[in-house]
PDB file of C-alpha atoms in Angstrom:
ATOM      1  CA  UNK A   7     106.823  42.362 103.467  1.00 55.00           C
ATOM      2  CA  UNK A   8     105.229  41.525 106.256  1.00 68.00           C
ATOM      3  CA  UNK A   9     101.911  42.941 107.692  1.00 83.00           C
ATOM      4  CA  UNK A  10     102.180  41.974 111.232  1.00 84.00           C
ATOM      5  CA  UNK A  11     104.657  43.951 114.150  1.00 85.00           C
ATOM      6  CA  UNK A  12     104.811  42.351 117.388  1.00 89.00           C
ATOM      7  CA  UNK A  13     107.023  43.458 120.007  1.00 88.00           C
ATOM      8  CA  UNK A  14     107.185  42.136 123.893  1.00 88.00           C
ATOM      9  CA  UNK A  15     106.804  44.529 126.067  1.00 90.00           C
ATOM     10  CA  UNK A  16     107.704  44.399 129.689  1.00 84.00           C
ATOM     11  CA  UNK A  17     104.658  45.765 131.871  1.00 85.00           C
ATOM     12  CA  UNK A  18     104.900  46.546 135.935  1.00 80.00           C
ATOM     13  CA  UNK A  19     101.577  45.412 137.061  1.00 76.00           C
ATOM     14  CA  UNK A  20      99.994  48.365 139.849  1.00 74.00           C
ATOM     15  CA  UNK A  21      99.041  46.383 142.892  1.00 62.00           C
ATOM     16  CA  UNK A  22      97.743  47.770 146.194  1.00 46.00           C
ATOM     17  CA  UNK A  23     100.905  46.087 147.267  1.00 47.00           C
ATOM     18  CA  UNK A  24     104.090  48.400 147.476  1.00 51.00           C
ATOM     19  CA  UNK A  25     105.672  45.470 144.935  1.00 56.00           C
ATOM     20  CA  UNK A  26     105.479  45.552 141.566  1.00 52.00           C
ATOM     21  CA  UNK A  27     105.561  42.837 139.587  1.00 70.00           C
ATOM     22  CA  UNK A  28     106.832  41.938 136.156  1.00 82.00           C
ATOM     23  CA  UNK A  29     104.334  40.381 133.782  1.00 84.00           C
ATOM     24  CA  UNK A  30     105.462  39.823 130.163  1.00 87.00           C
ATOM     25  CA  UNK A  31     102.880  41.955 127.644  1.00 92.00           C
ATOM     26  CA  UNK A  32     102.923  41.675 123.688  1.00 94.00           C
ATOM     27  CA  UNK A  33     101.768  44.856 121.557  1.00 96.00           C
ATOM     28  CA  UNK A  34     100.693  43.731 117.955  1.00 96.00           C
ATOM     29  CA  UNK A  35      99.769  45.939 115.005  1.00 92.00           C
ATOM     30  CA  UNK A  36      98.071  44.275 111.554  1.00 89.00           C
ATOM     31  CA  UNK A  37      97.776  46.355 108.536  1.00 87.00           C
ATOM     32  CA  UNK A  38      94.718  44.680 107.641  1.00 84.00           C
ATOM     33  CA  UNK A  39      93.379  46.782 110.880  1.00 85.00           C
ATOM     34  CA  UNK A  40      95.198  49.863 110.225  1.00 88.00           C
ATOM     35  CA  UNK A  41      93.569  52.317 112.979  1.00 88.00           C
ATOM     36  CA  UNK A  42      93.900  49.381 116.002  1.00 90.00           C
ATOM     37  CA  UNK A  43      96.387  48.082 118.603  1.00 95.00           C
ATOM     38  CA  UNK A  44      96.574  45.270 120.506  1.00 95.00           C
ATOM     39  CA  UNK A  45      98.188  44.533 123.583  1.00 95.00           C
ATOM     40  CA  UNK A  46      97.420  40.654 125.117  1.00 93.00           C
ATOM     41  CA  UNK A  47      98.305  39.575 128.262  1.00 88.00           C
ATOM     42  CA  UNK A  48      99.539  35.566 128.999  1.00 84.00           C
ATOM     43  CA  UNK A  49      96.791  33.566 131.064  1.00 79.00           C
ATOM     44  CA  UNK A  50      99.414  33.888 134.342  1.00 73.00           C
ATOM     45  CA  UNK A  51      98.983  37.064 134.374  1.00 69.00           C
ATOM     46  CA  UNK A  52      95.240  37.960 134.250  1.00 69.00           C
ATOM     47  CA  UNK A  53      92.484  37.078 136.571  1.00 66.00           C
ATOM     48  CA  UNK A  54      90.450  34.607 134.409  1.00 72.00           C
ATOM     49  CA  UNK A  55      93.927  32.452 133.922  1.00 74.00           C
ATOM     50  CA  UNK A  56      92.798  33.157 130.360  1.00 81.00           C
ATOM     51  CA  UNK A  57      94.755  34.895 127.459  1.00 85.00           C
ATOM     52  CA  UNK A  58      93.339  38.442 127.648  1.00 87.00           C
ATOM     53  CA  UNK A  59      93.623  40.933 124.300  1.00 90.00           C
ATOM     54  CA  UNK A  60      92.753  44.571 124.468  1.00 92.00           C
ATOM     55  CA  UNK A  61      92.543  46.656 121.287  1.00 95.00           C
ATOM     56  CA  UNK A  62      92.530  50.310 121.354  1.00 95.00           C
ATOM     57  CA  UNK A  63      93.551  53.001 118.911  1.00 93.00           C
ATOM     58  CA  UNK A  64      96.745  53.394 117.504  1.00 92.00           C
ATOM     59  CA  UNK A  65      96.500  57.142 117.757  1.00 94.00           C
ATOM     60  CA  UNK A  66      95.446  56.696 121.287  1.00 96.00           C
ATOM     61  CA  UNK A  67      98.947  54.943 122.569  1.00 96.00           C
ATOM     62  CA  UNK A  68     100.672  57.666 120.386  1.00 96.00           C
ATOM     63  CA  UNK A  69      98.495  60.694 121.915  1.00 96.00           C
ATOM     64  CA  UNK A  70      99.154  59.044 125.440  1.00 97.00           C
ATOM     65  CA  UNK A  71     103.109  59.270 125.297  1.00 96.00           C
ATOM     66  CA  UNK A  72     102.548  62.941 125.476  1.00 95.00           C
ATOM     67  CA  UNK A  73      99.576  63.848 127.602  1.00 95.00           C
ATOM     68  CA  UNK A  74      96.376  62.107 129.199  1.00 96.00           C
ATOM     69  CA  UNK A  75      94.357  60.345 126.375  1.00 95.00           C
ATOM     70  CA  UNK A  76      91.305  58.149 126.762  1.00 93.00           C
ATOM     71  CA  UNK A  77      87.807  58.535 128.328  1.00 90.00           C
ATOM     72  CA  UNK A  78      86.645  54.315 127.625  1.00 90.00           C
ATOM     73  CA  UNK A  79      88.205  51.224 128.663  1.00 94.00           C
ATOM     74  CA  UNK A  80      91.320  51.933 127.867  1.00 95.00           C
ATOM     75  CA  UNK A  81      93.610  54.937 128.708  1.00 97.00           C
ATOM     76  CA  UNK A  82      97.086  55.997 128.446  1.00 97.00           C
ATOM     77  CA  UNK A  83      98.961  59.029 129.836  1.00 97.00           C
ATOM     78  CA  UNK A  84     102.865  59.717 130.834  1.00 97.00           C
ATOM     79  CA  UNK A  85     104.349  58.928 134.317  1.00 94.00           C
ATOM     80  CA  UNK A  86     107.266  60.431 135.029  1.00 88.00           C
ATOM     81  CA  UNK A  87     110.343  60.181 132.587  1.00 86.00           C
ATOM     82  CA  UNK A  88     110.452  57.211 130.889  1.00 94.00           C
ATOM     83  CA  UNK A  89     107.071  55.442 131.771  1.00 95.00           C
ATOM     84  CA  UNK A  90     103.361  55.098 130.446  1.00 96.00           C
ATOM     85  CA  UNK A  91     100.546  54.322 132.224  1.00 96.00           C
ATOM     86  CA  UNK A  92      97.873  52.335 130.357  1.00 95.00           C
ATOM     87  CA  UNK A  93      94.765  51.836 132.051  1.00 94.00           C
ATOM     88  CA  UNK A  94      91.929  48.955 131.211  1.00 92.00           C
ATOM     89  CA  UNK A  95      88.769  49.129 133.056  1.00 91.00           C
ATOM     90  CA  UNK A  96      86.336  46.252 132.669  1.00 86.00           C
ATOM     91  CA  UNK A  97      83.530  45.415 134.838  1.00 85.00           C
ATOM     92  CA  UNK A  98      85.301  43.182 137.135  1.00 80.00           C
ATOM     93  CA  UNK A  99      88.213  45.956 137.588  1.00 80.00           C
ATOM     94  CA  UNK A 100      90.274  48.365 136.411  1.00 85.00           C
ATOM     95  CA  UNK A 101      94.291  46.774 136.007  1.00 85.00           C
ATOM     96  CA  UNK A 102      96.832  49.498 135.731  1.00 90.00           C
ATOM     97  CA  UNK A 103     100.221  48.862 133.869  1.00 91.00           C
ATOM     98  CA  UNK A 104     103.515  51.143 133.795  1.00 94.00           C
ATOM     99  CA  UNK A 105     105.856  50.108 130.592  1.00 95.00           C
ATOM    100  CA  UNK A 106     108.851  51.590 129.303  1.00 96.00           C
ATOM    101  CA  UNK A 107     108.144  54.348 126.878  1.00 97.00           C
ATOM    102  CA  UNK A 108     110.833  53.473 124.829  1.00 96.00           C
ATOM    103  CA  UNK A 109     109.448  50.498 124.021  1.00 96.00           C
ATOM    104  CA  UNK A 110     105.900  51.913 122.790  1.00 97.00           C
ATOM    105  CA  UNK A 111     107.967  54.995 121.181  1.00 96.00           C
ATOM    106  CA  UNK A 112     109.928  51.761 119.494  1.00 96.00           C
ATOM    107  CA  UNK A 113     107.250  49.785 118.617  1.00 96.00           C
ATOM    108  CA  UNK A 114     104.934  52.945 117.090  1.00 96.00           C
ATOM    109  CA  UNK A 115     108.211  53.510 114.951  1.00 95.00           C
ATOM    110  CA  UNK A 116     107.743  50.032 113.258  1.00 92.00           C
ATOM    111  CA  UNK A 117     104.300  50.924 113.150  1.00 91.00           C
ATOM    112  CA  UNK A 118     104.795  54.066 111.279  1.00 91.00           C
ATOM    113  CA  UNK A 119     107.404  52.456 108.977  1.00 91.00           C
ATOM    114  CA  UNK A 120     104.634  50.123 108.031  1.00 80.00           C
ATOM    115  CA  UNK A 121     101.924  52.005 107.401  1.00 77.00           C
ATOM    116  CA  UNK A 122     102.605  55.959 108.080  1.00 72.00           C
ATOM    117  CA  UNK A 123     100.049  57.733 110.273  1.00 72.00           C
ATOM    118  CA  UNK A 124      97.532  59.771 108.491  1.00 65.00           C
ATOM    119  CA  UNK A 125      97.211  57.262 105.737  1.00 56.00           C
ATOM    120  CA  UNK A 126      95.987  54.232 107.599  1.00 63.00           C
ATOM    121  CA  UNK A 127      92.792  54.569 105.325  1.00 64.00           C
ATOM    122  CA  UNK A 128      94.628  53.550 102.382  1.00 61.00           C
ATOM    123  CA  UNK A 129      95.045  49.770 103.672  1.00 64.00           C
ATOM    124  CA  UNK A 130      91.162  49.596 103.844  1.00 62.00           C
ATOM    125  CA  UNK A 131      89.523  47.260 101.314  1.00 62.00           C
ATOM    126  CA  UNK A 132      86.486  48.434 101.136  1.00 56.00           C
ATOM    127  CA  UNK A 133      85.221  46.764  98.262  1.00 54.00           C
ATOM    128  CA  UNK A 134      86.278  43.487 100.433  1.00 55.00           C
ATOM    129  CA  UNK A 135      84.492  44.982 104.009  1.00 54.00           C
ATOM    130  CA  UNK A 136      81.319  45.609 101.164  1.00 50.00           C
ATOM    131  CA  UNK A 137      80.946  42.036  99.841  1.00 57.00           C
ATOM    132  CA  UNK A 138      80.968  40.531 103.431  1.00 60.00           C
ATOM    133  CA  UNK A 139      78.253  42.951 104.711  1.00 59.00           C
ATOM    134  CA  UNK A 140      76.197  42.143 101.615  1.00 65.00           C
ATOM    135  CA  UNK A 141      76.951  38.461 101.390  1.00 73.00           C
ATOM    136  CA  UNK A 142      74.359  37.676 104.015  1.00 66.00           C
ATOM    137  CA  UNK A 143      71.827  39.903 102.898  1.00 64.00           C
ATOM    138  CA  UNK A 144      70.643  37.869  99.947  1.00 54.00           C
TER     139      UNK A 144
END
């Protein structure tokens, strides 16, 4: 079984222009980091012509489909119907995205099919996380 869900995810970039554009988004979810989300956007779209990754928590995207969630660099609420607004402020700028909230309602169903929310603790290895900590103690 795998222990990797990645979906693409079509995000409307929020310009000061009336336009919107299109710019092609990827949310990712790895058992091995059971609480997190990632969401990376291709080097066209960002700023830095870079690869850019965000990672925020997986209860945060599910709280956000519902109401305003998020006081840090990353924040999600509803807009409208079938939209959600996720928000990632940096200190070069803030970029605001809309997607499709059938697509994050989709993709946290695979999620939650993979590991079920409320028991992301059991896919901790802790006696793994341990050793490293300690290895470079000695």
């Amino acid at each position: 079984m795998s222990t990797v869900i990645e979906q693409p995810v079509e995000a409307r970039l929020v310009a000061a222009a009336p336009r919107m554009p299109s710019i092609p988004a990827t949310l990712r979810y790895d058992r091995r980091d059971p609480f997190a989300v990632r969401m990376t956007f291709p080097a066209p779209a960002t700023l830095e012509g870079v690869d850019v990754c965000w990672t925020f928590a997986r209860e945060l995207l599910t709280a956000g489909l519902e109401d305003r969630a998020g006081q840090g660099d990353v924040r999600v609420r509803p807009y409208g119907y079938d939209r959600t607004v996720l928000e990632f402020h940096a200190p070069e700028g803030t970029a605001i995205v809309h997607v499709r909230s059938g697509e994050i309602r989709r993709f946290l169903k695979a999620v939650d099919e993979l590991v079920p929310a409320g028991l992301e603790h059991l896919q901790l290895d802790l006696d793994h996380g341990l050793a490293e900590l300690m290895r470079d103690t000695c």
